[in-house]
PDB file of C-alpha atoms in Angstrom:
ATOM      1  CA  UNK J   7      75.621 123.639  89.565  1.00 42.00           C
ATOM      2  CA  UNK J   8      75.325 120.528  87.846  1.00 44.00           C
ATOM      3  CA  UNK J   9      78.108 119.190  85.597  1.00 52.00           C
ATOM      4  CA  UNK J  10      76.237 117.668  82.500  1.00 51.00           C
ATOM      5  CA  UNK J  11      73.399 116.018  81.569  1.00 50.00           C
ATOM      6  CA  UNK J  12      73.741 112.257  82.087  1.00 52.00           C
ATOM      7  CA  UNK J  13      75.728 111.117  78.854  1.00 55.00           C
ATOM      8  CA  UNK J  14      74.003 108.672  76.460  1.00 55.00           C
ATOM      9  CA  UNK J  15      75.676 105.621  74.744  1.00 50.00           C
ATOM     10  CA  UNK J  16      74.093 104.989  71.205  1.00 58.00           C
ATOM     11  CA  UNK J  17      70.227 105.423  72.463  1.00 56.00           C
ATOM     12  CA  UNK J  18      71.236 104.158  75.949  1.00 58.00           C
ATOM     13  CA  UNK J  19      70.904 106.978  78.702  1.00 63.00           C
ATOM     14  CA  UNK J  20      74.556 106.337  81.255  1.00 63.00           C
ATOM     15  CA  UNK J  21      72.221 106.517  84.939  1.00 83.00           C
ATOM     16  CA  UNK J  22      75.464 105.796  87.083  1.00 91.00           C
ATOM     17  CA  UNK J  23      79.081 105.952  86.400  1.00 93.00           C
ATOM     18  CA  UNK J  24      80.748 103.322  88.489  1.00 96.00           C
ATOM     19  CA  UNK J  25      84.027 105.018  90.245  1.00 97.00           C
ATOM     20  CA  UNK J  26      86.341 105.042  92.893  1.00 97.00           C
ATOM     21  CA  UNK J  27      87.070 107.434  95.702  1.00 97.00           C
ATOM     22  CA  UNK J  28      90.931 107.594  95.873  1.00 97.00           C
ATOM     23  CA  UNK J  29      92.600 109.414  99.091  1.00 96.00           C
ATOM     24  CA  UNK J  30      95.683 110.984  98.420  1.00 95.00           C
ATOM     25  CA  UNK J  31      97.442 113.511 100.417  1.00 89.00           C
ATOM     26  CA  UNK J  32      95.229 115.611 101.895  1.00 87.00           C
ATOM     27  CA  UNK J  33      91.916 115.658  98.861  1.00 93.00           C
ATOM     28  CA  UNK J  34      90.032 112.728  97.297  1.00 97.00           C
ATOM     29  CA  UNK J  35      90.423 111.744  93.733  1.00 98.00           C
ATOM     30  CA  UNK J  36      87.425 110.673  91.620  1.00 98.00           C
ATOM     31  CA  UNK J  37      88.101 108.606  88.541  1.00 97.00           C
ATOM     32  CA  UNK J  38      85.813 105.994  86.544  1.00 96.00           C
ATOM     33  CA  UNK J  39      86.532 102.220  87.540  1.00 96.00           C
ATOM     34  CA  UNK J  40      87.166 101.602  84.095  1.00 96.00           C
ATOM     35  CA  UNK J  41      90.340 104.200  84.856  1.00 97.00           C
ATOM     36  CA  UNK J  42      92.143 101.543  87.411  1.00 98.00           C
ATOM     37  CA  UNK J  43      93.727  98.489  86.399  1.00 98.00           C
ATOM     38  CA  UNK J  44      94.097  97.441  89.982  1.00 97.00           C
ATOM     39  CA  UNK J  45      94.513  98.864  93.143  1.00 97.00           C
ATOM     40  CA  UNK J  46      97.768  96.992  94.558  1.00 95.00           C
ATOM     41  CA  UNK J  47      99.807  96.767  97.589  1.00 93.00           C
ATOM     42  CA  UNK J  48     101.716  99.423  98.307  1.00 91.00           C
ATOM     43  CA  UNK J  49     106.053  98.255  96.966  1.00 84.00           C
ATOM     44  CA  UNK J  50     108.628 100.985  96.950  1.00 82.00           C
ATOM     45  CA  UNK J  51     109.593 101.771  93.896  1.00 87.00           C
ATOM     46  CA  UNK J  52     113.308 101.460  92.334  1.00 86.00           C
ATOM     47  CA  UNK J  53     114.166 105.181  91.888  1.00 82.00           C
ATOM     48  CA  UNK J  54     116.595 106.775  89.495  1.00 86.00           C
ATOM     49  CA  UNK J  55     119.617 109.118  89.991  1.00 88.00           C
ATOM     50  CA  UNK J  56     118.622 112.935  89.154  1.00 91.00           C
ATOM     51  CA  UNK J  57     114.609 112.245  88.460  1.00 94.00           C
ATOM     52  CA  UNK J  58     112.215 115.057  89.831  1.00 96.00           C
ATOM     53  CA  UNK J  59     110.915 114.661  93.166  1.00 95.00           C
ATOM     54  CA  UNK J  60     107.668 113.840  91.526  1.00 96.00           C
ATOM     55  CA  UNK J  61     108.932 110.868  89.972  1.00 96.00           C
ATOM     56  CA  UNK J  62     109.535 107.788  92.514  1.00 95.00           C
ATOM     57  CA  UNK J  63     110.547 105.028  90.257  1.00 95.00           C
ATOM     58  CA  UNK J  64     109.293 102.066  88.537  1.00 95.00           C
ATOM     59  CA  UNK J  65     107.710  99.152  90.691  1.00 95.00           C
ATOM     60  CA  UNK J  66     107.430  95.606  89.684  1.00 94.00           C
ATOM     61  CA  UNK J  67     103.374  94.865  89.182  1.00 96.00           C
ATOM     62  CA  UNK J  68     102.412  91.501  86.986  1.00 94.00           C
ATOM     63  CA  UNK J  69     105.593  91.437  85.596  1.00 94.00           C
ATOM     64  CA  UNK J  70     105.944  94.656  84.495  1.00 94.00           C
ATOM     65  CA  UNK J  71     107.987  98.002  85.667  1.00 95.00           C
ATOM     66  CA  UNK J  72     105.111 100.643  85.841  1.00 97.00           C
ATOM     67  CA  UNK J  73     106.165 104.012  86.609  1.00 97.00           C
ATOM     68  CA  UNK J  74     105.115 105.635  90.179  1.00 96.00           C
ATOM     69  CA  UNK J  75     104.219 109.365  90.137  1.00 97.00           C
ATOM     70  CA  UNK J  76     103.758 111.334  93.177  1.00 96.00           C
ATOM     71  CA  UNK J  77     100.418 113.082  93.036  1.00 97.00           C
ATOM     72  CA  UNK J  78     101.213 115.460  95.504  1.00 96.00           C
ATOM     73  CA  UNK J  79     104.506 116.376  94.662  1.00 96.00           C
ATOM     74  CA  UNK J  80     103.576 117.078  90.664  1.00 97.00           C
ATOM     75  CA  UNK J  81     101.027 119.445  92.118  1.00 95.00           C
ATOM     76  CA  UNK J  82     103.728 121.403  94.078  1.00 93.00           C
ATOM     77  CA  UNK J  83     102.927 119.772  97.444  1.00 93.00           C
ATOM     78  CA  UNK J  84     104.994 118.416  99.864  1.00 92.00           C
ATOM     79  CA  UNK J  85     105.529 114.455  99.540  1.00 90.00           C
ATOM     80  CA  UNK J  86     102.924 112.509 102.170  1.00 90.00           C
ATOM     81  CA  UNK J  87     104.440 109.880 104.411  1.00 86.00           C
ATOM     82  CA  UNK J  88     104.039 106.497 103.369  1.00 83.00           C
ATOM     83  CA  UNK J  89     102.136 103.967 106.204  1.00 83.00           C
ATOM     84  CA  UNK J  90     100.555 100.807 106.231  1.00 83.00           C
ATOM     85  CA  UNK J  91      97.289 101.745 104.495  1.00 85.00           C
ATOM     86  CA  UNK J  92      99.045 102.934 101.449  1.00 92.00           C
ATOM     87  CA  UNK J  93      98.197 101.023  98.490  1.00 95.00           C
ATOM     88  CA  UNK J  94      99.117 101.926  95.077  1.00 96.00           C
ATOM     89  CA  UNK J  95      96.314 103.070  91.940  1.00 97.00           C
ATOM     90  CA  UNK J  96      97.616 101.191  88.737  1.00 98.00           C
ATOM     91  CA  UNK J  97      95.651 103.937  85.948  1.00 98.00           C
ATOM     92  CA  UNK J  98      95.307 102.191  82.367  1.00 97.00           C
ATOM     93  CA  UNK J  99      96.494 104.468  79.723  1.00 95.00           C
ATOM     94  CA  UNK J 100      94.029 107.105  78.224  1.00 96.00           C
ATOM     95  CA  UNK J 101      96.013 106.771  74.836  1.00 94.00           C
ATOM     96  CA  UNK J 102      98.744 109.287  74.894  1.00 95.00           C
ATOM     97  CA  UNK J 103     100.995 106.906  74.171  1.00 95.00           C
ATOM     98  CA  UNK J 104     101.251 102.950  73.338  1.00 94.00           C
ATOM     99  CA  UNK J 105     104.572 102.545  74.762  1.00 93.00           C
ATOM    100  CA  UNK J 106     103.069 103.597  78.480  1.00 96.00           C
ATOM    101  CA  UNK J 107     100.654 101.066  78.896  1.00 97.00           C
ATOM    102  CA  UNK J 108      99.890 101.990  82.609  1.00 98.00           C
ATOM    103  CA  UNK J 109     100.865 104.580  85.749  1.00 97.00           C
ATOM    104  CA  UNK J 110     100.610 104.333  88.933  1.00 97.00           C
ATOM    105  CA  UNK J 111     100.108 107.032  91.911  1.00 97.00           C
ATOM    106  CA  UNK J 112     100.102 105.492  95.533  1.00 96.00           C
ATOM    107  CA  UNK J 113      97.734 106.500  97.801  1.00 96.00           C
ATOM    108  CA  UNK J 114      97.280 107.405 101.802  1.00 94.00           C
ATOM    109  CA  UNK J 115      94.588 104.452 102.192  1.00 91.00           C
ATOM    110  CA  UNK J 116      92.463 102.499 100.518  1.00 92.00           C
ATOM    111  CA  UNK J 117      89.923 103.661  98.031  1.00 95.00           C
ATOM    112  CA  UNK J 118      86.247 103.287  97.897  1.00 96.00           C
ATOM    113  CA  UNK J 119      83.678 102.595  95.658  1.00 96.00           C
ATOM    114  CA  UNK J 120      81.075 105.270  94.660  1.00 95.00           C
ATOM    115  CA  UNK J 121      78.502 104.614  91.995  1.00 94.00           C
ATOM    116  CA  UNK J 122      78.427 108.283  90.419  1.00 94.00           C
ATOM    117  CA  UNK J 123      75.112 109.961  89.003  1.00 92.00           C
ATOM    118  CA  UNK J 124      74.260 113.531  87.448  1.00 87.00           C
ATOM    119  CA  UNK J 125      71.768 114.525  90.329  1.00 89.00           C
ATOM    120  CA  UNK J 126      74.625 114.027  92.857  1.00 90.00           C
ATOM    121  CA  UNK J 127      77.533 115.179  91.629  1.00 92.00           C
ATOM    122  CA  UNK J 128      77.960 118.947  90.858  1.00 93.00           C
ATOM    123  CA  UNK J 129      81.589 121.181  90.253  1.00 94.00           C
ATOM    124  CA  UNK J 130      83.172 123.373  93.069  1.00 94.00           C
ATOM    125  CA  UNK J 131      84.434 126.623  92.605  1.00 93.00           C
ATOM    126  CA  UNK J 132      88.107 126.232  93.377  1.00 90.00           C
ATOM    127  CA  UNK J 133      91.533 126.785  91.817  1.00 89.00           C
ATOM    128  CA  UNK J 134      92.839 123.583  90.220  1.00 90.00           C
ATOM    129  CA  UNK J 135      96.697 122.791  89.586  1.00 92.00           C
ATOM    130  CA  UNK J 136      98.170 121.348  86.647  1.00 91.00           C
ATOM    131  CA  UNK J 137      97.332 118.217  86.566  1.00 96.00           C
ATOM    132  CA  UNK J 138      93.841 118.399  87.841  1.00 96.00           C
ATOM    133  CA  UNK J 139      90.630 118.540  85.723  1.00 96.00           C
ATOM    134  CA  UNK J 140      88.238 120.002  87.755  1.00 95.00           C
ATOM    135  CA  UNK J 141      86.695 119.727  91.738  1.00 96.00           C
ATOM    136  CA  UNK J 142      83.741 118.393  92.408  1.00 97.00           C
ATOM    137  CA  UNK J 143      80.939 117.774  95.101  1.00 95.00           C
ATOM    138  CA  UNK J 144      80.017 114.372  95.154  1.00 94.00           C
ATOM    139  CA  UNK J 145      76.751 113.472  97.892  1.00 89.00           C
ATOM    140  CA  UNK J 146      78.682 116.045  99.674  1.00 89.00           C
ATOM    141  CA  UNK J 147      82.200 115.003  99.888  1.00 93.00           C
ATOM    142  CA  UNK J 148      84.528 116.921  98.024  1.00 96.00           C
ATOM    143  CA  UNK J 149      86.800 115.387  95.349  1.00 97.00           C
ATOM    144  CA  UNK J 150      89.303 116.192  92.575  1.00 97.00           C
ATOM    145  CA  UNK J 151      88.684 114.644  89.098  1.00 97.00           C
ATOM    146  CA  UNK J 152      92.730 114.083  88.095  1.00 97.00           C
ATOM    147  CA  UNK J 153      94.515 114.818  84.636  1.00 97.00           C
ATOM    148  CA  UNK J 154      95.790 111.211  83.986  1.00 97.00           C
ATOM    149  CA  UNK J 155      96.757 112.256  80.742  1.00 97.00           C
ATOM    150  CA  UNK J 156      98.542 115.211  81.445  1.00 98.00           C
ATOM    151  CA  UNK J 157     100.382 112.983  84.157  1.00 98.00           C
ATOM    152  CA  UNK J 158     101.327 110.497  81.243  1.00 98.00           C
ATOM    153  CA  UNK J 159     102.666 113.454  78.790  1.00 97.00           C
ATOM    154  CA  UNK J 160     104.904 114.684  82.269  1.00 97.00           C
ATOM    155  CA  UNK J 161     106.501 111.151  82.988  1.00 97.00           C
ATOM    156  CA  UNK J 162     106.807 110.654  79.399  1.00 97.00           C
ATOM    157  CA  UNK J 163     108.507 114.717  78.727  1.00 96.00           C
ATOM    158  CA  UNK J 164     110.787 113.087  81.237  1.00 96.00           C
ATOM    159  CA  UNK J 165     111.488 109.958  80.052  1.00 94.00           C
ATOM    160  CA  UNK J 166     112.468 111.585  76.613  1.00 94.00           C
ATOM    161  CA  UNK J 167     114.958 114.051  78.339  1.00 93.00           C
ATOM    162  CA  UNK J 168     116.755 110.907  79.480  1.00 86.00           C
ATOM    163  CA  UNK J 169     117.740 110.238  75.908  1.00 74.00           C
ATOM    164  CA  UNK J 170     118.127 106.315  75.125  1.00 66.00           C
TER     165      UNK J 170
END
């Protein structure tokens, strides 16, 4: 089944949807370029005493702490080994809140490119977990569209129950 009908912008029909094909433990994320800030090099983050497991820290990127969120582990998964082809997915903010300007998730290797249109990407029947939108077929290959928002509301829920 077919998702939508290509979006329009003003009179302009959107053909393609330029995105990126993210690997993280064991499925495929699928978010819009304009979603990533930068794909980086993979830095271990500077954790924090009594944070959940799905929260690994803040690392250092353009002179900046951005938080690091486990993908995996804020699903209910178990945490993936980290290795040489990990990078990390710097996601702008979708305007939950000004005072997170960006996230970041790492990833088990580096992400692709995928120019995305309506005649080749259709949903999947398939139980999503909380902070996933919806799975999709994409030429074939099966991906997960992710809840960055709900991802910024969770580290930010936390962040609050710190206190000051």
């Amino acid at each position: 089944m077919a998702i939508n009908a290509p979006p329009k912008v003003g009179n302009t029909t959107v053909e393609e949807v330029p995105s990126l094909l993210i690997p993280v433990g064991g499925r495929t994320l699928l978010v819009p370029t304009v979603s990533i800030a930068e794909i980086a090099p993979f830095s271990h983050a500077s954790g924090e005493q009594d944070a959940p497991d799905w929260y690994l820290g803040k690392i250092q990127w353009r002179d900046q702490q951005v938080p690091l969120l486990s993908f995996e582990v804020i699903n209910g998964e178990a945490r993936p080994a980290i290795h040489s082809r990990c990078r990390v997915a710097v996601f702008n903010n979708t305007g939950v809140s000004e005072d997170l300007p960006f996230l970041a998730l790492p990833t088990q290797g580096i992400p692709r490119l995928a120019r995305v249109n309506a005649e080749e990407l259709s949903q999947r029947e398939a139980a999503t977990k909380a902070f996933e939108l919806m799975h999709v077929s994409l030429a074939g290959e099966n991906a997960v569209i992710p809840d960055v928002a709900a991802l910024e509301r969770a580290y930010l829920d936390y962040r609050a129950s710190r206190g000051p």
